[in-house]
Amino acid sequence: MKRTAVITQPTYLPWLGYFEQMRRADVFVFLDSVQFERRSWQCRNRLLDDRGEPEWLTVPLKHQPRETAIRDILITTDRADWAQDHLRLLQARLGSAPHFAAVRDVLAPVLLAPPPLLADLNIALIRALAARLGLAPEFLRSSELPVTGAKADLIVNLAKHVGTTDYYSAAGSAAYLDEARDQFAAAHIDYSYQTWEHPRYPQGREAFVRHLSAVDALSWIGFDAVAGLLHAGAVPQLQTA
């Protein structure tokens, strides 16, 4: 029986393509056991400002050693009101969008009482949005699984551990996953890359900006319409050994 896995880092209010990957997954593994990357999607994402230009929404973090794993990254306690600031900025940027109130109702319970760890925050927000989108794969965290390895070895080992027959990867992973082609073949796992084309949707202004946080699309067209977009993507390109 086919069992598709997605293994990816927990990011902050991720883009639509993150949820398109989730839509295809039977098991979705949050890759939180790898090293945190500063100035990455793991702690920030983009909205549009009043001029229609992208601006960053960033979770403030404590300074920690460079080798710290994602699962151990702490949110700073020096800015107690950062999450309320994020909600206020979301309101300022998207409050006029017809479905923003529904989005805020999903995000606010998490942001008004944020956990101390970045990974816990990201996962809670992602799962809250996923539930509202009707996405319910089996959710796991790599840090809670008895699996070791680095880069492609780690991915193959995780995929084997969760009983994967098909691994669906973000396109940006091709550089190192293709080097593990023989390992995937030996494990009898097919893998494919996401080729989903970012959809256009009404965005409140004439010029359209892609690859914002999914909260933008959710606010402008609503959860039901976004769920439809996630089912309308391109067929992934299969990689064979």
Coordinates of C-alpha atoms in Angstrom, one line a residue:
M1 CA 0.0 0.0 0.0
K2 CA 1.3 3.4 -0.9
R3 CA 2.3 5.6 2.0
T4 CA 3.6 9.1 1.2
A5 CA 5.8 11.0 3.6
V6 CA 6.8 14.6 3.8
I7 CA 9.8 15.5 6.0
T8 CA 10.4 19.2 6.5
Q9 CA 11.4 21.8 9.0
P10 CA 8.7 23.6 11.1
T11 CA 8.6 27.1 9.7
Y12 CA 6.8 30.2 11.0
L13 CA 3.4 30.8 9.3
P14 CA 4.6 29.0 6.2
W15 CA 3.7 29.6 2.5
L16 CA 0.9 27.8 0.6
G17 CA 3.3 25.3 -0.8
Y18 CA 4.0 23.9 2.6
F19 CA 0.4 23.0 3.0
E20 CA 0.3 21.6 -0.6
Q21 CA 3.0 19.1 0.5
M22 CA 1.0 18.3 3.6
R23 CA -2.1 17.7 1.5
R24 CA -0.2 14.9 -0.3
A25 CA 1.2 13.3 2.8
D26 CA 0.0 10.3 4.8
V27 CA 2.7 11.0 7.4
F28 CA 4.2 14.5 7.9
V29 CA 7.4 14.7 9.9
F30 CA 8.5 18.0 11.4
L31 CA 12.3 17.9 11.0
D32 CA 13.2 19.6 14.2
S33 CA 16.3 17.6 15.1
V34 CA 18.6 19.5 12.6
Q35 CA 20.6 22.7 13.2
F36 CA 18.6 25.9 13.3
E37 CA 19.4 28.3 10.5
R38 CA 19.3 32.0 11.5
R39 CA 17.5 34.5 9.3
S40 CA 15.5 31.6 7.8
W41 CA 11.9 30.7 7.3
Q42 CA 12.1 28.8 10.6
C43 CA 11.6 32.1 12.5
R44 CA 10.0 34.5 10.0
N45 CA 7.8 34.9 7.1
R46 CA 6.5 37.7 4.8
L47 CA 3.4 39.9 4.6
L48 CA 2.7 42.9 2.4
D49 CA 3.1 46.4 3.8
D50 CA 0.9 49.4 3.0
R51 CA 2.8 50.0 -0.2
G52 CA 2.4 46.4 -1.4
E53 CA 6.0 45.6 -0.6
P54 CA 7.0 42.4 1.3
E55 CA 7.9 42.9 4.9
W56 CA 9.1 40.4 7.5
L57 CA 7.2 39.1 10.5
T58 CA 10.0 37.7 12.7
V59 CA 9.8 35.8 16.0
P60 CA 12.4 37.3 18.4
L61 CA 14.8 34.6 19.7
K62 CA 17.3 34.2 22.5
H63 CA 21.0 34.1 21.5
Q64 CA 22.1 30.5 21.5
P65 CA 25.0 28.5 20.1
R66 CA 25.2 28.2 16.4
E67 CA 24.9 24.4 16.5
T68 CA 21.6 24.5 18.5
A69 CA 18.9 22.2 17.0
I70 CA 15.6 23.6 16.0
R71 CA 13.8 21.8 18.8
D72 CA 15.9 23.7 21.4
I73 CA 15.6 27.2 20.1
L74 CA 14.1 29.5 22.7
I75 CA 12.0 32.6 22.0
T76 CA 13.3 35.6 23.9
T77 CA 11.6 36.7 27.1
D78 CA 12.9 40.2 26.7
R79 CA 9.9 41.2 24.5
A80 CA 6.9 39.9 26.3
D81 CA 4.5 41.6 23.8
W82 CA 6.1 40.3 20.6
A83 CA 3.2 38.0 19.8
Q84 CA 0.6 40.7 20.4
D85 CA 2.6 42.9 18.1
H86 CA 2.4 40.2 15.4
L87 CA -1.4 40.0 15.8
R88 CA -1.6 43.8 15.6
L89 CA 0.5 43.9 12.5
L90 CA -1.6 41.1 10.9
Q91 CA -4.6 43.2 11.7
A92 CA -3.1 46.3 10.2
R93 CA -2.0 44.6 7.0
L94 CA -4.9 42.2 6.5
G95 CA -7.8 43.5 8.6
S96 CA -9.6 44.7 5.4
A97 CA -9.4 41.3 3.8
P98 CA -12.9 39.5 3.9
H99 CA -11.7 36.4 5.7
F100 CA -9.2 37.8 8.1
A101 CA -11.4 37.4 11.2
A102 CA -11.6 33.6 10.6
V103 CA -7.8 33.5 10.3
R104 CA -7.3 35.5 13.4
D105 CA -9.6 33.2 15.3
V106 CA -7.2 30.3 14.4
L107 CA -4.0 32.1 15.2
A108 CA -4.9 34.1 18.3
P109 CA -5.2 31.2 20.8
V110 CA -1.6 30.2 20.0
L111 CA -0.1 33.7 19.7
L112 CA -1.8 35.0 22.9
A113 CA -0.1 32.2 24.9
P114 CA 3.0 31.3 22.9
P115 CA 5.1 28.4 24.1
P116 CA 8.7 29.1 25.0
L117 CA 10.2 27.0 22.2
L118 CA 10.1 28.2 18.6
A119 CA 9.5 24.7 17.2
D120 CA 6.5 24.2 19.6
L121 CA 5.1 27.6 18.4
N122 CA 5.5 26.8 14.7
I123 CA 4.0 23.4 15.0
A124 CA 1.1 24.6 17.0
L125 CA 0.3 27.3 14.4
I126 CA 0.8 24.9 11.5
R127 CA -1.4 22.3 12.9
A128 CA -4.1 24.8 13.8
L129 CA -4.2 26.1 10.2
A130 CA -4.0 22.5 8.9
A131 CA -7.0 21.4 10.9
R132 CA -9.0 24.3 9.6
L133 CA -8.0 23.4 6.0
G134 CA -9.1 19.8 6.6
L135 CA -5.6 18.4 6.5
A136 CA -5.0 15.5 8.8
P137 CA -1.9 13.4 8.1
E138 CA -0.1 11.5 10.8
F139 CA 2.1 14.2 12.5
L140 CA 5.5 13.2 13.9
R141 CA 8.6 15.0 15.1
S142 CA 12.0 13.8 14.1
S143 CA 13.4 14.6 17.5
E144 CA 11.0 12.1 19.0
L145 CA 12.0 9.2 16.7
P146 CA 15.0 6.8 17.2
V147 CA 16.6 7.9 13.9
T148 CA 20.1 9.3 13.3
G149 CA 22.0 10.6 10.3
A150 CA 22.8 13.8 8.5
K151 CA 21.3 15.4 5.4
A152 CA 20.1 12.8 2.9
D153 CA 21.1 9.9 5.2
L154 CA 18.8 11.3 7.8
I155 CA 15.9 11.7 5.4
V156 CA 16.2 8.2 4.1
N157 CA 16.4 6.8 7.6
L158 CA 13.4 8.7 8.7
A159 CA 11.5 7.7 5.6
K160 CA 12.3 4.1 6.3
H161 CA 11.4 4.3 9.9
V162 CA 7.9 5.7 9.2
G163 CA 7.2 3.0 6.6
T164 CA 7.3 5.3 3.6
T165 CA 6.9 4.0 0.0
D166 CA 6.9 7.5 -1.6
Y167 CA 8.8 10.6 -0.4
Y168 CA 7.5 14.0 -1.5
S169 CA 10.1 16.7 -1.2
A170 CA 10.4 20.4 -1.6
A171 CA 12.2 21.2 -4.9
G172 CA 15.1 22.9 -3.1
S173 CA 16.3 19.6 -1.6
A174 CA 17.2 18.2 -5.0
A175 CA 20.9 19.2 -4.6
Y176 CA 21.5 16.6 -1.9
L177 CA 18.7 14.1 -2.3
D178 CA 19.7 13.1 -5.8
E179 CA 23.1 12.1 -4.3
A180 CA 21.1 9.6 -2.3
R181 CA 19.3 8.0 -5.2
D182 CA 20.9 4.6 -4.6
Q183 CA 19.9 4.7 -0.9
F184 CA 16.3 5.4 -1.8
A185 CA 16.3 2.6 -4.3
A186 CA 17.8 0.2 -1.8
A187 CA 15.1 1.1 0.7
H188 CA 12.4 0.7 -2.1
I189 CA 11.3 4.3 -1.7
D190 CA 10.3 6.4 -4.7
Y191 CA 10.8 10.1 -4.3
S192 CA 9.5 13.1 -6.1
Y193 CA 9.9 16.9 -6.0
Q194 CA 7.2 19.5 -5.6
T195 CA 6.4 21.2 -8.9
W196 CA 3.2 22.9 -7.7
E197 CA 2.8 26.3 -9.3
H198 CA 2.0 29.1 -6.9
P199 CA -1.6 30.2 -7.7
R200 CA -2.8 33.7 -8.2
Y201 CA -5.7 35.0 -6.0
P202 CA -7.2 38.4 -5.3
Q203 CA -4.8 40.2 -3.0
G204 CA -6.3 43.6 -2.5
R205 CA -4.1 45.4 -5.1
E206 CA -3.3 45.1 -8.8
A207 CA 0.2 43.8 -8.5
F208 CA 0.4 40.2 -7.2
V209 CA 3.2 39.0 -4.9
R210 CA 3.9 35.3 -4.6
H211 CA 5.4 33.3 -1.7
L212 CA 4.0 35.2 1.2
S213 CA 2.8 33.5 4.4
A214 CA -0.3 31.4 3.7
V215 CA -2.2 33.8 6.1
D216 CA -2.3 36.3 3.2
A217 CA -4.3 33.9 0.9
L218 CA -6.4 32.6 3.7
S219 CA -7.4 36.2 4.7
W220 CA -8.3 37.2 1.1
I221 CA -10.1 34.1 -0.2
G222 CA -10.8 32.0 2.9
F223 CA -10.0 28.5 4.1
D224 CA -12.4 26.6 1.7
A225 CA -11.0 28.4 -1.4
V226 CA -7.4 27.8 -0.3
A227 CA -8.2 24.1 0.3
G228 CA -9.4 24.0 -3.3
L229 CA -6.1 25.6 -4.6
L230 CA -4.1 23.0 -2.7
H231 CA -5.8 20.2 -4.7
A232 CA -5.2 21.9 -8.0
G233 CA -1.4 21.7 -8.3
A234 CA 0.8 20.0 -10.8
V235 CA 1.7 16.3 -10.7
P236 CA 5.1 15.9 -9.2
Q237 CA 8.0 14.6 -11.3
L238 CA 8.9 11.1 -10.2
Q239 CA 12.6 10.3 -9.7
T240 CA 13.7 6.8 -10.3
A241 CA 16.9 5.0 -9.5

